[in-house]
CSV table of C-alpha atoms in Angstrom, one decimal:
chain,number,residue,atom,x,y,z
A,1,MET,CA,-55.4,108.9,78.3
A,2,SER,CA,-53.0,108.6,81.4
A,3,LYS,CA,-52.1,112.0,81.6
A,4,PRO,CA,-52.0,113.8,84.7
A,5,ARG,CA,-55.0,116.4,84.7
A,6,ARG,CA,-55.1,119.2,82.3
A,7,ALA,CA,-54.3,123.0,83.5
A,8,SER,CA,-57.6,124.8,82.6
A,9,HIS,CA,-58.6,126.6,79.8
A,10,THR,CA,-59.8,130.1,80.1
A,11,THR,CA,-63.2,130.8,78.2
A,12,ALA,CA,-60.9,132.7,75.7
A,13,GLN,CA,-59.1,129.4,75.1
A,14,ILE,CA,-62.0,127.4,74.6
A,15,PHE,CA,-63.4,129.7,72.0
A,16,ALA,CA,-60.5,130.9,70.3
A,17,ALA,CA,-60.9,128.5,67.8
A,18,PRO,CA,-64.2,128.1,67.1
A,19,LEU,CA,-64.9,131.9,66.7
A,20,ALA,CA,-62.2,132.2,64.3
A,21,ILE,CA,-64.1,129.6,62.5
A,22,GLY,CA,-67.8,131.3,62.9
A,23,VAL,CA,-66.1,134.3,61.5
A,24,ILE,CA,-64.6,132.5,58.5
A,25,THR,CA,-67.9,131.1,58.2
A,26,ALA,CA,-69.7,134.6,58.4
A,27,LEU,CA,-67.7,135.1,55.6
A,28,GLY,CA,-68.2,132.1,53.4
A,29,LEU,CA,-71.8,132.7,53.9
A,30,THR,CA,-71.7,137.0,52.8
A,31,THR,CA,-69.0,136.6,50.1
A,32,ALA,CA,-70.8,134.7,47.2
A,33,LEU,CA,-74.0,137.3,47.5
A,34,LEU,CA,-71.3,139.8,46.7
A,35,GLY,CA,-70.2,138.5,43.6
A,36,ASP,CA,-69.6,135.8,41.5
A,37,GLY,CA,-66.1,134.3,40.4
A,38,LEU,CA,-64.1,134.5,42.6
A,39,TRP,CA,-66.4,135.5,45.5
A,40,ASP,CA,-68.1,132.5,44.8
A,41,TRP,CA,-64.3,130.7,45.6
A,42,ILE,CA,-64.0,132.4,48.7
A,43,SER,CA,-68.1,131.2,49.8
A,44,TRP,CA,-66.7,127.5,48.5
A,45,ILE,CA,-63.1,127.2,51.0
A,46,ALA,CA,-65.3,129.4,54.2
A,47,LEU,CA,-68.1,127.3,54.0
A,48,ALA,CA,-66.1,123.9,53.4
A,49,LEU,CA,-63.5,124.6,56.6
A,50,PRO,CA,-66.4,123.7,59.3
A,51,VAL,CA,-66.6,120.1,57.5
A,52,ALA,CA,-63.1,119.7,57.1
A,53,VAL,CA,-62.7,121.0,60.3
A,54,ALA,CA,-64.8,118.1,61.8
A,55,VAL,CA,-64.2,115.8,59.7
A,56,VAL,CA,-60.2,116.1,60.1
A,57,TYR,CA,-60.7,115.8,64.4
A,58,TRP,CA,-63.1,113.4,64.1
A,59,GLN,CA,-60.9,110.5,62.0
A,60,ILE,CA,-57.8,112.3,64.7
A,61,GLY,CA,-60.0,110.5,67.6
A,62,VAL,CA,-60.5,107.2,65.2
A,63,LYS,CA,-56.7,106.8,64.6
A,64,ARG,CA,-56.1,107.1,68.3
A,65,ALA,CA,-58.3,104.9,69.5
A,66,GLU,CA,-57.0,102.5,66.9
A,67,PRO,CA,-53.6,101.2,68.6
A,68,ARG,CA,-55.5,99.8,71.6
B,1,MET,CA,-72.8,132.5,82.6
B,2,THR,CA,-70.2,130.6,84.4
B,3,GLY,CA,-72.4,129.9,87.9
B,4,THR,CA,-72.9,126.3,88.2
B,5,ARG,CA,-76.2,127.1,89.0
B,6,ALA,CA,-76.8,129.3,85.8
B,7,LEU,CA,-74.8,126.3,83.7
B,8,ARG,CA,-77.1,124.2,85.1
B,9,ILE,CA,-80.3,126.6,83.8
B,10,TRP,CA,-78.9,126.9,80.6
B,11,SER,CA,-78.3,123.1,80.8
B,12,LYS,CA,-81.8,122.3,81.1
B,13,VAL,CA,-82.8,125.2,77.8
B,14,HIS,CA,-80.6,123.9,75.5
B,15,THR,CA,-81.7,119.9,76.6
B,16,TRP,CA,-85.6,121.0,76.3
B,17,THR,CA,-85.7,123.8,73.5
B,18,SER,CA,-83.2,121.1,71.5
B,19,LEU,CA,-85.7,118.0,72.4
B,20,ILE,CA,-89.0,119.6,71.4
B,21,SER,CA,-87.7,121.1,68.0
B,22,MET,CA,-86.0,117.7,67.7
B,23,LEU,CA,-88.2,115.5,65.3
B,24,PHE,CA,-89.3,118.4,63.0
B,25,MET,CA,-85.9,119.9,62.1
B,26,LEU,CA,-84.5,116.6,61.8
B,27,MET,CA,-87.4,116.4,59.5
B,28,LEU,CA,-86.3,119.8,58.0
B,29,CYS,CA,-82.7,118.7,57.9
B,30,LEU,CA,-83.8,114.8,55.9
B,31,THR,CA,-85.9,116.7,53.4
B,32,GLY,CA,-83.7,119.7,53.1
B,33,LEU,CA,-81.2,117.7,51.5
B,34,PRO,CA,-82.6,116.7,48.6
B,35,LEU,CA,-83.9,119.9,47.6
B,36,ILE,CA,-80.6,121.5,48.0
B,37,PHE,CA,-80.4,120.2,44.7
B,38,HIS,CA,-83.9,120.8,43.4
B,39,GLU,CA,-82.8,122.6,40.7
B,40,GLU,CA,-80.1,119.6,39.2
B,41,ILE,CA,-82.9,117.4,40.3
B,42,GLU,CA,-85.3,119.0,38.1
B,43,GLU,CA,-83.0,118.9,35.3
B,44,LEU,CA,-82.2,115.0,35.7
B,45,THR,CA,-86.1,114.3,35.8
B,46,GLN,CA,-87.7,116.6,32.6
B,47,GLN,CA,-89.6,119.2,34.8
B,48,GLN,CA,-87.3,121.1,32.8
B,49,PHE,CA,-87.6,122.6,29.7
B,50,ALA,CA,-85.3,124.5,27.7
B,51,ALA,CA,-85.4,126.2,24.6
B,52,PRO,CA,-83.4,125.2,21.3
B,53,ASN,CA,-80.1,126.1,20.2
B,54,LEU,CA,-81.6,128.3,17.2
B,55,PRO,CA,-79.0,129.1,14.7
B,56,GLY,CA,-77.7,132.6,14.3
B,57,ASN,CA,-78.9,134.7,16.7
B,58,VAL,CA,-82.8,134.9,16.9
B,59,PRO,CA,-84.3,138.3,18.5
B,60,ALA,CA,-87.0,137.4,21.4
B,61,ALA,CA,-90.1,137.6,19.8
B,62,PRO,CA,-92.8,140.8,20.9
B,63,VAL,CA,-93.8,139.3,24.6
B,64,ASP,CA,-97.3,140.3,23.2
B,65,ASP,CA,-97.1,138.4,21.0
B,66,VAL,CA,-95.6,135.2,23.1
B,67,VAL,CA,-98.1,135.5,25.6
B,68,ARG,CA,-100.9,135.2,22.6
B,69,ALA,CA,-99.1,132.3,21.3
B,70,ALA,CA,-99.8,130.9,25.0
B,71,GLN,CA,-103.4,131.5,24.9
B,72,GLN,CA,-104.3,129.7,21.7
B,73,ALA,CA,-102.4,126.6,23.1
B,74,ARG,CA,-104.8,126.9,26.0
B,75,PRO,CA,-108.1,128.6,24.7
B,76,GLY,CA,-110.5,130.0,27.6
B,77,ASP,CA,-107.6,130.0,30.5
B,78,HIS,CA,-106.7,133.1,32.5
B,79,VAL,CA,-102.8,134.7,32.2
B,80,LEU,CA,-101.7,135.1,35.6
B,81,PHE,CA,-98.4,136.1,35.4
B,82,VAL,CA,-95.4,135.9,33.0
B,83,THR,CA,-91.9,135.2,34.2
B,84,TRP,CA,-88.5,135.2,32.8
B,85,ARG,CA,-86.0,133.3,34.7
B,86,ASP,CA,-81.7,133.6,34.6
B,87,GLU,CA,-81.3,130.4,34.0
B,88,GLN,CA,-83.0,130.3,30.7
B,89,PRO,CA,-82.6,133.4,28.9
B,90,ASP,CA,-84.6,132.5,25.5
B,91,THR,CA,-87.8,131.3,27.3
B,92,VAL,CA,-90.9,133.2,29.2
B,93,VAL,CA,-92.9,131.2,31.6
B,94,VAL,CA,-97.0,131.7,31.5
B,95,SER,CA,-98.4,131.2,34.1
B,96,MET,CA,-101.9,129.7,33.8
B,97,SER,CA,-105.1,128.6,35.7
B,98,PRO,CA,-108.9,127.4,34.5
B,99,THR,CA,-110.2,129.9,36.8
B,100,PRO,CA,-109.4,133.5,37.4
B,101,LYS,CA,-108.2,132.5,40.9
B,102,PRO,CA,-105.4,130.0,40.7
B,103,MET,CA,-106.8,126.8,42.5
B,104,ARG,CA,-104.2,125.0,44.1
B,105,GLY,CA,-102.9,122.2,41.9
B,106,LYS,CA,-104.8,123.5,39.3
B,107,PHE,CA,-102.8,126.2,38.1
B,108,TYR,CA,-100.2,125.2,35.3
B,109,ARG,CA,-97.2,127.1,33.7
B,110,LEU,CA,-95.9,127.3,30.0
B,111,VAL,CA,-93.0,127.6,28.8
B,112,MET,CA,-92.3,129.7,25.6
B,113,ASP,CA,-89.4,130.0,23.9
B,114,GLY,CA,-89.5,133.5,23.7
B,115,ARG,CA,-88.1,133.7,20.4
B,116,THR,CA,-90.0,131.5,18.3
B,117,LYS,CA,-93.0,131.3,20.8
B,118,ALA,CA,-93.6,127.8,19.9
B,119,VAL,CA,-94.9,125.9,23.6
B,120,LEU,CA,-92.1,123.8,25.0
B,121,GLY,CA,-93.7,121.7,27.9
B,122,GLU,CA,-96.0,122.9,30.9
B,123,GLU,CA,-95.2,122.4,34.0
B,124,ARG,CA,-97.5,120.9,36.7
B,125,PRO,CA,-97.3,122.4,40.1
B,126,GLN,CA,-97.6,120.1,43.2
B,127,GLN,CA,-97.3,116.7,41.3
B,128,GLY,CA,-94.3,115.1,41.8
B,129,VAL,CA,-92.2,113.8,44.6
B,130,MET,CA,-90.0,116.9,45.1
B,131,ASP,CA,-92.9,119.4,45.2
B,132,ILE,CA,-94.5,117.0,48.1
B,133,ILE,CA,-91.1,117.2,50.1
B,134,LEU,CA,-91.6,121.0,49.5
B,135,LEU,CA,-94.5,121.1,50.7
B,136,LEU,CA,-93.0,118.6,54.0
B,137,HIS,CA,-90.3,120.9,54.1
B,138,LYS,CA,-92.2,124.1,54.3
B,139,ASN,CA,-95.4,123.3,56.1
B,140,MET,CA,-96.1,119.7,56.4
B,141,LEU,CA,-98.4,120.4,54.0
B,142,LEU,CA,-100.6,121.8,57.1
B,143,GLU,CA,-100.3,124.7,54.6
B,144,LEU,CA,-100.1,128.4,56.9
B,145,PRO,CA,-100.8,127.0,60.5
B,146,GLY,CA,-98.2,124.6,60.0
B,147,GLU,CA,-96.2,126.9,58.3
B,148,LEU,CA,-95.8,129.3,61.4
B,149,PHE,CA,-95.7,126.1,63.6
B,150,LEU,CA,-92.6,125.2,61.6
B,151,GLY,CA,-91.3,128.9,62.3
B,152,ALA,CA,-92.3,128.7,66.3
B,153,MET,CA,-89.6,125.3,66.2
B,154,GLY,CA,-86.3,127.1,64.3
B,155,LEU,CA,-86.8,129.5,67.1
B,156,LEU,CA,-86.8,127.0,69.8
B,157,LEU,CA,-83.5,126.1,67.7
B,158,VAL,CA,-82.3,129.2,67.3
B,159,VAL,CA,-82.4,129.0,71.7
B,160,SER,CA,-81.0,126.5,71.8
B,161,ILE,CA,-78.1,126.6,69.7
B,162,VAL,CA,-77.2,129.7,71.9
B,163,SER,CA,-77.8,127.9,74.6
B,164,GLY,CA,-76.0,125.2,73.1
B,165,VAL,CA,-72.7,127.9,73.0
B,166,VAL,CA,-72.9,128.4,76.5
B,167,VAL,CA,-73.0,125.0,77.6
B,168,TYR,CA,-70.2,123.9,75.1
B,169,ALA,CA,-67.3,125.8,77.7
B,170,PRO,CA,-67.3,123.5,80.4
B,171,PHE,CA,-67.0,120.2,78.5
B,172,MET,CA,-63.8,121.5,77.3
B,173,ARG,CA,-62.3,123.7,80.5
B,174,ARG,CA,-59.7,120.8,80.6
B,175,LEU,CA,-59.6,119.3,76.5
B,176,ASP,CA,-58.4,120.9,73.4
B,177,PHE,CA,-60.7,122.3,71.0
B,178,GLY,CA,-61.4,118.8,68.9
B,179,THR,CA,-60.6,116.0,70.6
B,180,VAL,CA,-62.8,112.8,70.1
B,181,ARG,CA,-62.5,110.6,72.9
B,182,GLN,CA,-62.9,107.1,72.6
B,183,ARG,CA,-62.9,105.3,75.5
B,184,SER,CA,-66.3,104.9,75.8
B,185,ARG,CA,-69.4,105.3,73.2
B,186,ARG,CA,-71.4,108.1,75.7
B,187,LEU,CA,-68.1,109.9,75.5
B,188,LYS,CA,-67.4,109.4,71.7
B,189,TRP,CA,-70.4,111.0,70.7
B,190,LEU,CA,-70.7,113.4,73.7
B,191,ASP,CA,-67.1,114.9,72.5
B,192,LEU,CA,-69.1,114.4,68.8
B,193,HIS,CA,-71.9,116.4,69.6
B,194,ASN,CA,-70.4,118.8,70.9
B,195,LEU,CA,-67.6,119.1,67.9
B,196,PHE,CA,-70.5,118.8,65.0
B,197,GLY,CA,-72.4,121.4,66.9
B,198,ILE,CA,-69.7,124.3,67.5
B,199,VAL,CA,-68.5,124.2,64.1
B,200,THR,CA,-71.4,124.0,62.0
B,201,THR,CA,-73.2,126.7,64.5
B,202,VAL,CA,-72.7,130.0,62.8
B,203,TRP,CA,-74.1,127.9,59.3
B,204,LEU,CA,-77.3,126.2,61.3
B,205,PHE,CA,-77.6,129.3,62.6
B,206,VAL,CA,-78.1,131.5,59.6
B,207,VAL,CA,-80.0,128.9,58.4
B,208,GLY,CA,-82.8,128.3,60.7
B,209,ILE,CA,-83.2,131.9,61.3
B,210,THR,CA,-83.8,132.8,57.6
B,211,GLY,CA,-85.9,130.3,57.4
B,212,ALA,CA,-87.8,131.2,60.1
B,213,ILE,CA,-88.3,134.6,58.8
B,214,ASN,CA,-89.3,132.8,55.7
B,215,THR,CA,-92.3,131.1,57.6
B,216,LEU,CA,-94.0,135.2,58.2
B,217,ALA,CA,-93.6,135.1,54.2
B,218,MET,CA,-97.0,134.7,53.8
B,219,PRO,CA,-98.7,137.3,56.3
B,220,MET,CA,-95.7,139.2,55.7
B,221,TYR,CA,-97.1,139.4,52.0
B,222,ASP,CA,-100.9,140.0,52.8
B,223,TYR,CA,-99.7,142.9,55.0
B,224,TRP,CA,-97.6,144.8,52.9
B,225,ARG,CA,-100.6,144.3,50.1
B,226,GLY,CA,-103.4,145.0,52.7
B,227,GLN,CA,-101.4,148.1,54.0
B,228,VAL,CA,-99.4,149.4,51.4
B,229,LEU,CA,-101.1,148.4,48.4
B,230,PRO,CA,-104.8,149.4,49.5
B,231,PRO,CA,-103.7,153.6,49.5
B,232,LEU,CA,-102.4,153.3,45.8
B,233,LEU,CA,-105.2,151.4,44.9
B,234,ALA,CA,-108.0,152.5,46.1
B,235,PRO,CA,-109.3,154.5,43.2
B,236,TYR,CA,-109.5,151.3,41.0
B,237,ARG,CA,-110.9,149.0,44.0
B,238,GLY,CA,-113.8,146.8,42.7
B,239,ALA,CA,-112.9,148.1,39.3
B,240,PRO,CA,-113.7,145.6,36.2
B,241,VAL,CA,-110.8,144.0,35.5
B,242,ALA,CA,-109.7,145.4,32.4
B,243,GLN,CA,-108.1,143.9,29.5
B,244,PRO,CA,-104.1,143.9,29.6
B,245,SER,CA,-102.8,145.9,27.5
B,246,SER,CA,-99.5,146.0,25.4
B,247,LEU,CA,-96.4,144.4,27.9
B,248,ASP,CA,-94.0,145.1,26.1
B,249,GLN,CA,-95.5,149.0,26.2
B,250,ALA,CA,-95.7,148.5,30.2
B,251,VAL,CA,-91.6,146.8,30.4
B,252,ALA,CA,-90.5,149.5,28.2
B,253,ARG,CA,-92.2,152.3,30.9
B,254,VAL,CA,-90.9,150.5,33.5
B,255,ARG,CA,-87.2,150.3,32.1
B,256,ALA,CA,-87.7,154.2,31.4
B,257,ALA,CA,-88.2,154.2,35.1
B,258,MET,CA,-85.2,151.9,35.9
B,259,PRO,CA,-83.3,151.9,33.1
B,260,GLU,CA,-80.8,149.0,35.8
B,261,GLY,CA,-82.7,146.8,36.4
B,262,ARG,CA,-83.6,142.7,35.3
B,263,LEU,CA,-87.1,141.8,34.1
B,264,SER,CA,-88.3,139.2,36.5
B,265,SER,CA,-91.9,138.7,36.4
B,266,ILE,CA,-95.6,140.9,35.5
B,267,THR,CA,-98.8,139.9,37.4
B,268,MET,CA,-101.7,140.7,35.0
B,269,PRO,CA,-104.5,142.6,36.0
B,270,THR,CA,-107.3,140.4,38.2
B,271,ALA,CA,-109.4,141.0,40.9
B,272,GLU,CA,-107.6,139.2,43.2
B,273,ASN,CA,-105.3,140.3,46.0
B,274,PHE,CA,-101.9,139.1,44.4
B,275,GLY,CA,-102.3,142.1,42.0
B,276,SER,CA,-104.7,145.0,40.3
B,277,PRO,CA,-108.0,145.7,38.2
B,278,ARG,CA,-106.7,148.3,36.1
B,279,HIS,CA,-102.9,147.4,36.3
B,280,LEU,CA,-99.9,145.2,34.5
B,281,VAL,CA,-97.3,144.9,38.1
B,282,VAL,CA,-94.1,144.3,36.7
B,283,TRP,CA,-91.8,142.8,39.3
B,284,MET,CA,-87.9,143.8,38.4
B,285,LYS,CA,-84.6,143.1,39.9
B,286,GLY,CA,-81.2,144.0,40.4
B,287,ASN,CA,-78.4,143.3,38.6
B,288,SER,CA,-75.8,143.6,41.2
B,289,ALA,CA,-75.4,139.5,42.8
B,290,LEU,CA,-76.5,141.4,46.0
B,291,THR,CA,-79.4,143.2,44.6
B,292,ALA,CA,-81.0,140.6,42.1
B,293,LEU,CA,-82.3,138.9,45.2
B,294,ILE,CA,-84.8,141.9,45.9
B,295,ALA,CA,-87.1,142.3,43.3
B,296,THR,CA,-89.2,145.8,42.8
B,297,PRO,CA,-93.0,146.0,41.7
B,298,THR,CA,-94.0,148.8,39.9
B,299,LEU,CA,-97.1,149.4,39.0
B,300,VAL,CA,-98.2,150.3,35.6
B,301,ASP,CA,-101.4,151.8,34.5
B,302,VAL,CA,-104.0,149.4,31.8
B,303,ASP,CA,-104.2,153.2,29.8
B,304,GLN,CA,-100.3,153.9,29.1
B,305,THR,CA,-101.0,157.4,29.5
B,306,VAL,CA,-101.2,157.3,33.5
B,307,PRO,CA,-97.3,157.9,35.1
B,308,VAL,CA,-96.5,154.3,36.8
B,309,LEU,CA,-96.7,154.0,40.6
B,310,VAL,CA,-93.9,153.0,42.4
B,311,PRO,CA,-94.6,151.4,45.5
B,312,GLN,CA,-91.9,151.4,48.4
B,313,MET,CA,-90.7,148.0,49.5
B,314,PRO,CA,-91.0,148.2,53.5
B,315,TRP,CA,-88.0,146.8,54.8
B,316,TYR,CA,-89.7,143.7,56.4
B,317,LEU,CA,-90.1,142.8,52.7
B,318,THR,CA,-86.5,143.1,51.6
B,319,LEU,CA,-85.8,141.1,55.1
B,320,LEU,CA,-87.5,138.6,53.8
B,321,GLN,CA,-85.9,138.6,50.2
B,322,MET,CA,-82.6,139.0,51.4
B,323,SER,CA,-83.4,136.0,53.6
B,324,ARG,CA,-83.6,133.6,51.3
B,325,PRO,CA,-81.1,132.7,49.6
B,326,LEU,CA,-79.1,132.7,53.0
B,327,HIS,CA,-82.0,129.4,53.9
B,328,PHE,CA,-81.5,127.7,50.2
B,329,GLY,CA,-77.9,128.1,49.7
B,330,ASP,CA,-78.7,129.0,46.4
B,331,TYR,CA,-76.7,131.7,45.7
B,332,GLY,CA,-73.4,130.2,44.9
B,333,GLY,CA,-72.9,127.7,41.9
B,334,LEU,CA,-73.8,124.1,42.9
B,335,PRO,CA,-70.4,124.4,44.7
B,336,LEU,CA,-72.3,126.0,47.2
B,337,LYS,CA,-75.0,123.6,47.0
B,338,ILE,CA,-72.5,120.5,48.1
B,339,VAL,CA,-71.1,122.5,50.6
B,340,TRP,CA,-74.8,123.7,51.9
B,341,GLY,CA,-75.7,119.8,51.8
B,342,LEU,CA,-72.2,118.5,53.6
B,343,LEU,CA,-73.2,121.1,56.0
B,344,ASP,CA,-76.7,119.7,56.4
B,345,LEU,CA,-75.4,116.5,57.0
B,346,VAL,CA,-72.9,117.6,59.9
B,347,CYS,CA,-75.6,118.5,61.7
B,348,ILE,CA,-78.1,115.6,61.1
B,349,VAL,CA,-75.2,114.2,63.4
B,350,VAL,CA,-75.5,117.0,66.1
B,351,LEU,CA,-79.3,116.0,66.4
B,352,ILE,CA,-78.6,111.9,66.7
B,353,THR,CA,-75.7,112.4,68.7
B,354,GLY,CA,-77.7,114.5,70.5
B,355,LEU,CA,-80.6,112.4,71.4
B,356,TYR,CA,-78.5,109.6,71.4
B,357,LEU,CA,-77.0,111.5,75.2
B,358,TRP,CA,-80.5,112.5,76.4
B,359,VAL,CA,-81.5,108.6,75.9
B,360,ALA,CA,-78.1,107.5,77.7
B,361,LYS,CA,-78.8,110.0,80.6
B,362,GLN,CA,-82.2,108.5,80.9
B,363,ARG,CA,-80.9,105.4,80.6
B,364,PHE,CA,-78.2,105.0,82.6
B,365,GLY,CA,-78.3,108.3,84.9
B,366,GLY,CA,-75.2,110.5,85.6
B,367,HIS,CA,-72.7,107.6,86.7
B,368,ALA,CA,-71.1,107.6,83.2
B,369,ARG,CA,-69.5,110.7,84.2
B,370,SER,CA,-68.0,109.9,87.8
B,371,ARG,CA,-66.0,107.9,86.1
B,372,THR,CA,-64.2,109.7,83.9
B,373,ALA,CA,-60.9,111.9,84.6
B,374,THR,CA,-61.4,114.9,82.4
B,375,GLN,CA,-64.6,115.9,84.4
B,376,PRO,CA,-64.6,119.8,84.1
B,377,ALA,CA,-64.6,120.6,87.6
B,378,GLU,CA,-67.4,123.5,87.1
B,379,VAL,CA,-70.1,120.8,86.0
B,380,GLN,CA,-70.4,118.4,88.8
B,381,SER,CA,-73.8,117.9,88.3
B,382,THR,CA,-74.9,115.3,86.1
B,383,ASP,CA,-77.7,117.9,84.5
B,384,ALA,CA,-74.8,120.0,82.6
B,385,ARG,CA,-74.6,117.6,79.9
B,386,PRO,CA,-76.2,119.0,76.6
B,387,ALA,CA,-78.9,116.0,74.4
């Protein structure tokens, strides 16, 4: 990363993605309580999202490092 | 919350609450992992006894007959509870004990075929590896003090999550969400810690706080038994334990009072404080996905002419019952359990990277930070690194 210094993010920018993930997580935790079938599916997908985000960004980081 | 001084305090809070609760949290995450799948594991390791498939539609036998058959199988032993399981609709589970007061490791559950009254098998509590893992997870084999201690650790975890979110901001001032720098091991682990931590925040918060609530289960039930039940049971206190009357009749009476409910379990008359000497306690749960989580007791006098007593369930027991599924992750089938397990693994990474960052900071001081071009302007102090 030999780019010049980046502009500073605002607090809102920093927390936009975490907040969205948090809201979706909370949704996923709730829906499976409410019913079965479709409700469960929403829950599985919503709660898998944080795991997917973690793994994808981690792997992007690893990929970037490889060309060196 | 962005002042350097405030930030340094938050950072210290994050470091120390994390460090203190760290080993216990790691233990809880590791023991929790197999516990998420305890049903599946028990199925594999024989502990479950399933009713055979019978040709045709064999109706359920009267519960009284099933209990009698259980007593014949273990003559002289006391019947404590009769339980129905959602996942095994054809069975009736009869908990029995050689002593009127159940002793640890001494009581057992007879799994009965609810139609043929045949004994399908005997479940012994606290024998297998899974039971020991459960006890470790629940109280580190230290009973109530261990349980309350883990509850306190759960509260520290909550503080560490909140402070972790606060100190997340300064690190990300000049980084895009999800950046994992590979320049040094320190930076890589710092970024992984931040990324994995921030995406699991809400889940871990909910699992942590519901876990802490669960540690209060015993005191909550004791309080309820001590405060709510005595006025109801005052006339019967010290009375000799009555012969249990017909369970089927009691169930029918409760059904008439609560037609919506599903039968969950019955506590037999007892001198012990989990029941009443003169009543059958019939536990019913609701029919919807949400109300099925909440069991309501109804007291049925063994003299079946007296109206049933329905004690009001206090808010703290409702809260406790609601917090159970949210801690166990057992309310959305196997896929939910798998996702729960994955989230648990992500949290283990957060714990280990956090410890690594703290150890590395002790070893190398703060110098590594000043070499980074992307150092957040607000955090000149090396103290503000989450550990």
